[in-house]
Amino acid sequence: MESSNQFLIVLLSVFIIHGCAQKAPAEFIAVNLAGYQMDDNKEAFLVNAQASTFEVVNSLYGDIVYTGTAKEHYQSDPASGDEVTILDFTVLDSPGLYFIRVKEPIPYLSETFEIAADPYSDATLKAIQSYYYHRCGTKVENSTPWSYQICHLEDAPFYGNIERRKEVTGGWHDAGDYNKFSVNTSFSVAMLLYLYESDPAKFLDGQLNIPENNNGIPDILDETKWALDWLLKMQDSNGGVFHKVSQKKWVGEFLPTNDPTQRYIFNVSSAATASFAATTALASQMYVDFDPIFAQELERASIRAWKYLQQNPIDIPLGGFENPKDVQGGEYGDNDDLDERMWASLELFKLTSDEKYLRYYTGNFWKISKNKIQPLSWRNVSSIILNGFYNLDTGSKLGSLKESAGSLIIAHADALLKVQAKNNYKNLVKHTEYYWGSNSVGLAYAYDLIKAYEITGQEHYKTGALDQLHFVMGRNTFNLSQITGVGTRAVRYPYHQLSEKDGVVEPVPGMLVGGPNNHTHLRGNEISPFPAKNYEDEFKNYLVNEVAINYTAVFAYVSGYFSSPSNHNILTKN
Ligand SMILES: [Ca+2]
Ligand SMILES: [Ca+2]
Ligand SMILES: [Zn+2]
């Protein structure tokens, strides 16, 4: 009796300690745990408390380097229910490690954070490096704690026709599990390539801890080539692209090598084919200077995919891909592939200068532009195609249509800033938009603000995008960085089977988790009335804490935009 009581007490205390570890205290100071750029706005949020003054303290020497007056105080908002007081220390621009101290009426200390010229390059490179730890069909070993043996060499027979087989090994594991999806791989590769395209000088050979880090090719292009080689295998002889390679049912968590499930190739979808055509055309432009033979192969594959799309002008399958009845897990269905087809036409025009691609785009422009811009994702690339078109070199032609694209982007960005102004944590996600993957929705909107900034040069768009980076890097209702291994206090228990099963305490670094999801339960029952609070750092809760290559790709783009990683490389510990 007594021993079982003791057991119960131990259990209870484990639960309480564990439970408390998930929640930030009700009153606290939220900061960007990865730091602030010297020249940017710098704000911390005093949450659920008020104060008139605060101090910024040098964490190494203990001296007060700045004393500030608290600014606006916001009443609780519908997303988080938290009250927030703004502590602005923008004028402090000396590099160093600091924390914020509020003394009265009640004392609070923030976590330690950094002010630096380039605080986000580390996060950016970690994010790009994380794809190496998603490589499939190869032994992953780079003298870091995260390694695994070669996996999934059996890929794969065709679903519904197992006599037919195709060799589709390689690529990246998609997320917490090990399936591989053409649409999501294409989207993730494209975001990394757009980051590279935005400023190639930032990305060098030798920057990452990957086997190809001494071959004269920027490592970011080596990592994306790993996925592109797989995508090329996913193309059928008629140009169509198979939708996915996946198991029928989820059966548990395993190391990649120990995954016991049979995996199948599923049918061609037009959405996969169009994303593939766009991404291979984009990639061909990026590789031409480094590997012209590969660039040609990509171009031929893209054109074959385009021809397939031209021969099949209606969605395949109708209504978008759906899992057969006996198949569970990722579906990645898209019931409107026009945006992906236009994306393909845009990148093929950029690649070939063939006017027929441009005619396809302009002929469909009003169909796409009459819809509100959706959050950028594997399902909707309207942001990418409006920006790509706006920036297209068309000489004196199409000026007014391009202006329309620019106006749409700016109007969208203005609407986003209005949402942000109503959110106490300056999150761009509306309180009704906290669905699966809300962190990547917010960062997709940051991408839109970056584009509005590029068009207009107006600082408030840039500040809005940076505020979103501050949010995912810790200035949120949990005061927890949502990217593994990034910031002084980061998510530790992502749903990522490798990180769970590899016996290494720290998860693979650089991965963005899905984040608050208003449509989930926490530990089985409790749901916060506040959407932004429906989150827990708990391995089993894949609805909020699963990582995915597409989430991390959007993060890498935004973080990469605000960093200069040409002076950095990944240390062997990453
Ligand atoms: Ca390289
Ligand atoms: Ca679509
Ligand atoms: Zn694998």
mmCIF file of C-alpha atoms and ligand atoms in Angstrom, residues 334 336-337 339-340 379-380, ligand 2:
data_model
loop_
_atom_site.group_PDB
_atom_site.id
_atom_site.type_symbol
_atom_site.label_atom_id
_atom_site.label_comp_id
_atom_site.label_asym_id
_atom_site.label_seq_id
_atom_site.Cartn_x
_atom_site.Cartn_y
_atom_site.Cartn_z
ATOM 1 C CA ASP A 334 -4.697 20.103 -54.041
ATOM 2 C CA ASP A 336 -6.808 23.630 -57.768
ATOM 3 C CA ASP A 337 -3.621 23.167 -59.740
ATOM 4 C CA ASP A 339 -1.470 28.235 -59.590
ATOM 5 C CA GLU A 340 1.092 25.416 -59.896
ATOM 6 C CA ARG A 379 -0.958 23.843 -52.018
ATOM 7 C CA ASN A 380 -0.974 27.460 -53.046
HETATM 8 CA CA CA B 2 -2.802 24.831 -55.951
#
